[in-house]
Short mmCIF file of C-alpha atoms in Angstrom, two decimals:
data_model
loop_
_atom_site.label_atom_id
_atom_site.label_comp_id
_atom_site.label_asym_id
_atom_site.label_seq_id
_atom_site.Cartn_x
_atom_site.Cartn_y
_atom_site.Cartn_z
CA UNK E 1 9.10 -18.14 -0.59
CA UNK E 2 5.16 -18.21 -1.34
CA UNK E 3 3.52 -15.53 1.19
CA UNK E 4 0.21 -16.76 0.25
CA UNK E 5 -0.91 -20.37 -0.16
CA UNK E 6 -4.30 -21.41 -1.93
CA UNK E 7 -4.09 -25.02 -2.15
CA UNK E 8 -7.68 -25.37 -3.37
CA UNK E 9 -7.58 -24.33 -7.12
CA UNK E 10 -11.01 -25.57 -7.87
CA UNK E 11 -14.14 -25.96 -5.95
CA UNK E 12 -17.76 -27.08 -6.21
CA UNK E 13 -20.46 -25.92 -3.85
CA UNK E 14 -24.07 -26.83 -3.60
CA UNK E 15 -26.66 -23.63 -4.10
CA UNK E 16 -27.76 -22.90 -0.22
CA UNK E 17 -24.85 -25.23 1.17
CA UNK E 18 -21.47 -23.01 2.69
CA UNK E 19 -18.15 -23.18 1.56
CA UNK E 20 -14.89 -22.82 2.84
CA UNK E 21 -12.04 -21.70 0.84
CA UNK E 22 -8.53 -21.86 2.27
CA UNK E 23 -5.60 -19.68 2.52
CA UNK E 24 -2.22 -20.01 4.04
CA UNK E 25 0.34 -17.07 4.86
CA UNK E 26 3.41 -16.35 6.01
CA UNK E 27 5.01 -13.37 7.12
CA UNK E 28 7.75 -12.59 10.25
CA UNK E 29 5.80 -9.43 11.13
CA UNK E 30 3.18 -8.57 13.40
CA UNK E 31 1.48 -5.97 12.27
CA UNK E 32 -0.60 -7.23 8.72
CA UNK E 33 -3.94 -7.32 7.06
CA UNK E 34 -5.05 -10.28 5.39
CA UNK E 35 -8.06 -9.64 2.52
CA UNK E 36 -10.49 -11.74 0.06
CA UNK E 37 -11.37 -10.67 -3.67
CA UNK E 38 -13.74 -12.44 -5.92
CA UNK E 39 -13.06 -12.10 -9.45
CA UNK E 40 -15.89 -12.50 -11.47
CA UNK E 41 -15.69 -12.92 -15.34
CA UNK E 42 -15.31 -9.36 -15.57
CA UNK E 43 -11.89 -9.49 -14.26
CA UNK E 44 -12.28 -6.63 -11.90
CA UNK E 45 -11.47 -7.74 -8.36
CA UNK E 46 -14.15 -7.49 -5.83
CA UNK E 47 -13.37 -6.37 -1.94
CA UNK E 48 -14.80 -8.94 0.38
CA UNK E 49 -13.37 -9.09 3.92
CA UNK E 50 -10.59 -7.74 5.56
CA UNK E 51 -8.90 -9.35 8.82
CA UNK E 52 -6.53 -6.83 10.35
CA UNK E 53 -3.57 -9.22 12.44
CA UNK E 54 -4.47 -7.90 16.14
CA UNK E 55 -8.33 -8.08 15.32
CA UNK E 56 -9.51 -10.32 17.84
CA UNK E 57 -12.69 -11.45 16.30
CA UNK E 58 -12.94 -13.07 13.13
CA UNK E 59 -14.09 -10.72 10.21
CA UNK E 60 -17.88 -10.59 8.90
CA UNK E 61 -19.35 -8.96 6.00
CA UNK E 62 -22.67 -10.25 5.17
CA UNK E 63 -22.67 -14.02 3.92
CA UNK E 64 -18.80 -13.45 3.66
CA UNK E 65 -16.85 -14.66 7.25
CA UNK E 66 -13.00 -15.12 7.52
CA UNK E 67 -11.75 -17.95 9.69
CA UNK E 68 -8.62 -16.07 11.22
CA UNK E 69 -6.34 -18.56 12.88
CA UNK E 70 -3.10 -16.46 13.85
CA UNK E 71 -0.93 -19.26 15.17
CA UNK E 72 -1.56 -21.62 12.38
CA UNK E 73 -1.44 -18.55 10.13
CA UNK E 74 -4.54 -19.50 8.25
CA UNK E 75 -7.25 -16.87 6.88
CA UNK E 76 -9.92 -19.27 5.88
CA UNK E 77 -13.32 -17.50 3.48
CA UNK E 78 -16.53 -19.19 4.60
CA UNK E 79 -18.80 -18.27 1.95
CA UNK E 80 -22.72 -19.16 3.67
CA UNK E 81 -25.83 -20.01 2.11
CA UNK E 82 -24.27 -19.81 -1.79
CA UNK E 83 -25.91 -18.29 -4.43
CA UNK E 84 -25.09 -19.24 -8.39
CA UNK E 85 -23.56 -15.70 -8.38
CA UNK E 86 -21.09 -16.81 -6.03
CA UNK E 87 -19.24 -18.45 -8.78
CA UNK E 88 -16.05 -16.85 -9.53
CA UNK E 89 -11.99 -16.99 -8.77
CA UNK E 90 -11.50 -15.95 -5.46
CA UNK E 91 -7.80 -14.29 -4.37
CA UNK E 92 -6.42 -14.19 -0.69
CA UNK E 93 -3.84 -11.46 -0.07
CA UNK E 94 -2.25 -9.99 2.54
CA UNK E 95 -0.16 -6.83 3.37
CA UNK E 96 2.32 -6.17 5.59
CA UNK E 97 4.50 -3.87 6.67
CA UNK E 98 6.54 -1.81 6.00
CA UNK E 99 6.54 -2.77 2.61
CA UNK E 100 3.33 -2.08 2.19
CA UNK E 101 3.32 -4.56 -0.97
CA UNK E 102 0.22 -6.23 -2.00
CA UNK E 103 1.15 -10.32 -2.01
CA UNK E 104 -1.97 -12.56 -3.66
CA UNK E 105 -2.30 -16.36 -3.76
CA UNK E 106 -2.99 -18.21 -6.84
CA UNK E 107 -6.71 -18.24 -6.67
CA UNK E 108 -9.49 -20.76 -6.34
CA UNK E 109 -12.35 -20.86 -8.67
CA UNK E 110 -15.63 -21.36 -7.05
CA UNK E 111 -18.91 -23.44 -9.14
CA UNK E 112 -21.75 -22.79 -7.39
CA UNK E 113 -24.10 -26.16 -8.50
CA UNK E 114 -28.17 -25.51 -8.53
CA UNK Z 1 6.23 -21.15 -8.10
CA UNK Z 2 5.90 -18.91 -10.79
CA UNK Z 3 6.89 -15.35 -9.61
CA UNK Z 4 6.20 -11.18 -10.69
CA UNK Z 5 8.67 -9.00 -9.79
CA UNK Z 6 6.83 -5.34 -9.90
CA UNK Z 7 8.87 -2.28 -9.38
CA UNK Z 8 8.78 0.25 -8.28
CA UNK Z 9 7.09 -0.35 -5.10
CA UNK Z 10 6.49 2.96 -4.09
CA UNK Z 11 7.02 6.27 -5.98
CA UNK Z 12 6.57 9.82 -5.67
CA UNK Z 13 6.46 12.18 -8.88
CA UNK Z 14 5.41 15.84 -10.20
CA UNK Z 15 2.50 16.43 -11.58
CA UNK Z 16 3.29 16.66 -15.38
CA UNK Z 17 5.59 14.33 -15.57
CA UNK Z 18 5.54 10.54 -16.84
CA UNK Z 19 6.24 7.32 -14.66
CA UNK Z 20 6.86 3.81 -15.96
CA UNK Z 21 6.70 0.51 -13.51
CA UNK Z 22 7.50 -2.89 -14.47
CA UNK Z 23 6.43 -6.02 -13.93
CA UNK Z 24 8.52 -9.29 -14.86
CA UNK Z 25 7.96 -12.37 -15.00
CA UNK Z 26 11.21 -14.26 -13.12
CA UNK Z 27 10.76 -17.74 -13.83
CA UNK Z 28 7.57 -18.08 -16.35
CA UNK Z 29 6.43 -16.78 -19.59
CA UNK Z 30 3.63 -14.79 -19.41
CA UNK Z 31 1.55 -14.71 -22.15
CA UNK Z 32 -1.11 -12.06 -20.81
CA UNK Z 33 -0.24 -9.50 -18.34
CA UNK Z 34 -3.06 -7.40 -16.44
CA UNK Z 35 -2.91 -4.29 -14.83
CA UNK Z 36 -5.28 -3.14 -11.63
CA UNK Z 37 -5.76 -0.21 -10.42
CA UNK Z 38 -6.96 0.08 -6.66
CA UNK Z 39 -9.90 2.22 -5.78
CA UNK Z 40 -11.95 3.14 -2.57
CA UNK Z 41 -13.32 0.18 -0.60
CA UNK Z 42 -10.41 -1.72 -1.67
CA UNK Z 43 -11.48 -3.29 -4.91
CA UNK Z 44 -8.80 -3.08 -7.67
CA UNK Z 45 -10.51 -2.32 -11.03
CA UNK Z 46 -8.86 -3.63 -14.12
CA UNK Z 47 -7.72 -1.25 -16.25
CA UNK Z 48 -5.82 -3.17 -19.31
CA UNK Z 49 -4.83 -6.58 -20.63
CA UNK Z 50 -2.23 -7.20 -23.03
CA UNK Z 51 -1.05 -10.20 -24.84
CA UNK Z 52 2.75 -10.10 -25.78
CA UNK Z 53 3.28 -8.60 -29.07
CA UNK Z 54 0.30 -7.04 -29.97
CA UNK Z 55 -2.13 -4.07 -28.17
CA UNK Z 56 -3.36 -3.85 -24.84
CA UNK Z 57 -6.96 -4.11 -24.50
CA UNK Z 58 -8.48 -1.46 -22.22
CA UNK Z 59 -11.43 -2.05 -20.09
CA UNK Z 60 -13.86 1.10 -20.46
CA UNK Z 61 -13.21 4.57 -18.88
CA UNK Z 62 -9.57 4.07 -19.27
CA UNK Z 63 -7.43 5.98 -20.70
CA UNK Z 64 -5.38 4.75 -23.32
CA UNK Z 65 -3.10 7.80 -24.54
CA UNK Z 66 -2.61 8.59 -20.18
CA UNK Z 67 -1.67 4.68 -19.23
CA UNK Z 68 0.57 3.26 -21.73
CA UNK Z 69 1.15 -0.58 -21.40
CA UNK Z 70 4.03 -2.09 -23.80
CA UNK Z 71 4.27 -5.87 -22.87
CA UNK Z 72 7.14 -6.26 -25.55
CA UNK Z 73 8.40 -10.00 -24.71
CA UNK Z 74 7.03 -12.91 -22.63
CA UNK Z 75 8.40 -11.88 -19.62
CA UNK Z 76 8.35 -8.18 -19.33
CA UNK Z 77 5.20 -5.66 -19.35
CA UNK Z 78 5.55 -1.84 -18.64
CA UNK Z 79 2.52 0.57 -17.55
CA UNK Z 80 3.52 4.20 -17.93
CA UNK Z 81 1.64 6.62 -16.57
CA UNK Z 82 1.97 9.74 -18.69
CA UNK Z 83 1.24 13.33 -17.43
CA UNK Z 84 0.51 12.38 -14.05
CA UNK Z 85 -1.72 14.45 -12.40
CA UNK Z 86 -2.94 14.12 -8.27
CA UNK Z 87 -6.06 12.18 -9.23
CA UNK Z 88 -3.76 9.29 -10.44
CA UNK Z 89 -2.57 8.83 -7.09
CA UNK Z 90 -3.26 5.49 -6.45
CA UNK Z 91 -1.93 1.82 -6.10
CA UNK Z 92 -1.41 -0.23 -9.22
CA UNK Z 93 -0.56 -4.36 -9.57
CA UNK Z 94 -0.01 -6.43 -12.22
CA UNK Z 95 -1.25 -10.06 -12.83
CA UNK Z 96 0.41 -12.62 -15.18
CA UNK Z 97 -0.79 -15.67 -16.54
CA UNK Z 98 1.56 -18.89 -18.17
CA UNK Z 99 -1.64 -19.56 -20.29
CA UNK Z 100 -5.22 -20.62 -19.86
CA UNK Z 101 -5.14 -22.95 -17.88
CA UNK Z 102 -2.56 -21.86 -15.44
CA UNK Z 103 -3.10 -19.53 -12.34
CA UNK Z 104 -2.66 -15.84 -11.90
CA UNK Z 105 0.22 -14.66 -10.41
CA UNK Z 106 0.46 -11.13 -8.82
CA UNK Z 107 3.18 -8.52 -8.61
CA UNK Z 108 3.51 -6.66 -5.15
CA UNK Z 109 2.01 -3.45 -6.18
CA UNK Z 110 3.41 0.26 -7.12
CA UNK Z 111 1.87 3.14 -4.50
CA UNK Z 112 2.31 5.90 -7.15
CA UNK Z 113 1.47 9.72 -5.34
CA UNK Z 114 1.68 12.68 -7.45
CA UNK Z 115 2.39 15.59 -5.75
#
């Protein structure tokens, strides 16, 4: 069964305007940490946020903020104010235990529009 | 949905000696396989890309003679980590793609530690 669902494979954003990029999971465990890469051309994949499953706030890193909603098991990027250097795939993932295994959705590219 | 099965998941080795792990592609023919390797902060750098039947393209700073990728048929690629020393403790994942226009898919990982 998919762990991770990106149902959004492409996007187009507006230069200023925020975005919101959406992942599914599923998992039977309690204890898990949900993440967000960007990949830019490069193909190396960029750290963004991390959303630990008992954090009770939602995760911020700058212009980067993940929508954590535990009981619809959603883990939602919100990407503010975008910048043309936004563009890029971005990969949710999550980890849980004790597997400790690494399971990625299928990505959503990103155009950021001037 | 297309599917890479990476193993081993986790493995502990000598220093000295070699480790292979494999990633295959269950249900899909993957035409390029990619290999990360994770690093501080979380980021996974890319370390290789290889194309069935031919060479693996390594990204700068990597090592081709110490991480050996054979990606011999459409649905299996190998990373073997030869002469393992502490410093290449780390976690590695694969990535596959059908084709161009298709989406990555991503194995579960390998924690290698070399003790």
């Amino acid at each position: 069964a998919q762990k991770i669902t990106q149902t959004q494979p492409g996007m187009f954003v507006q230069e200023k305007e925020a975005v919101t990029l959406d992942c599914t999971y599923d998992t039977s465990d309690q204890s898990y940490g949900l993440f967000w890469y960007k990949q830019p051309s490069s193909g190396e994949m960029i750290f963004l946020i991390y959303q630990g499953s008992y954090d009770e706030q939602n995760a911020t890193e700058g212009r980067y903020s993940l929508n954590f909603q535990k009981a619809r098991k959603s883990a939602n990027l919100v990407i503010s104010a975008s910048q043309l250097g936004d563009s890029a795939m971005y990969f949710c993932a999550m980890r849980d235990r004790p597997g400790n295994q690494f399971y990625f959705g299928t990505g959503t590219s990103l155009t950021v529009i001037p | 949905g297309a599917v890479v099965s990476q193993h081993p998941s986790r493995v502990i080795c000598k220093s000295g000696t070699s480790v292979k792990i494999e990633c295959r592609s269950l249900d899909f023919q993957a035409t390029t396989m990619f290999w990360y390797r994770q690093f501080p902060k979380q980021s996974l750098m890319l370390m290789a890309t290889s194309n069935e039947g031919s060479k693996a393209t390594y990204e700068q700073g990597v090592e081709k003679d110490k991480f050996l990728i054979n990606h011999a048929s459409l649905t299996l690629s190998t990373l073997t980590v030869t002469s393992a020393h502490p410093e290449d403790s780390s976690f590695y994942i694969c990535s596959a793609r059908r084709g161009e226009n298709y989406g990555y898919t991503f194995g579960s990982g390998t924690r290698l530690t070399v003790v």
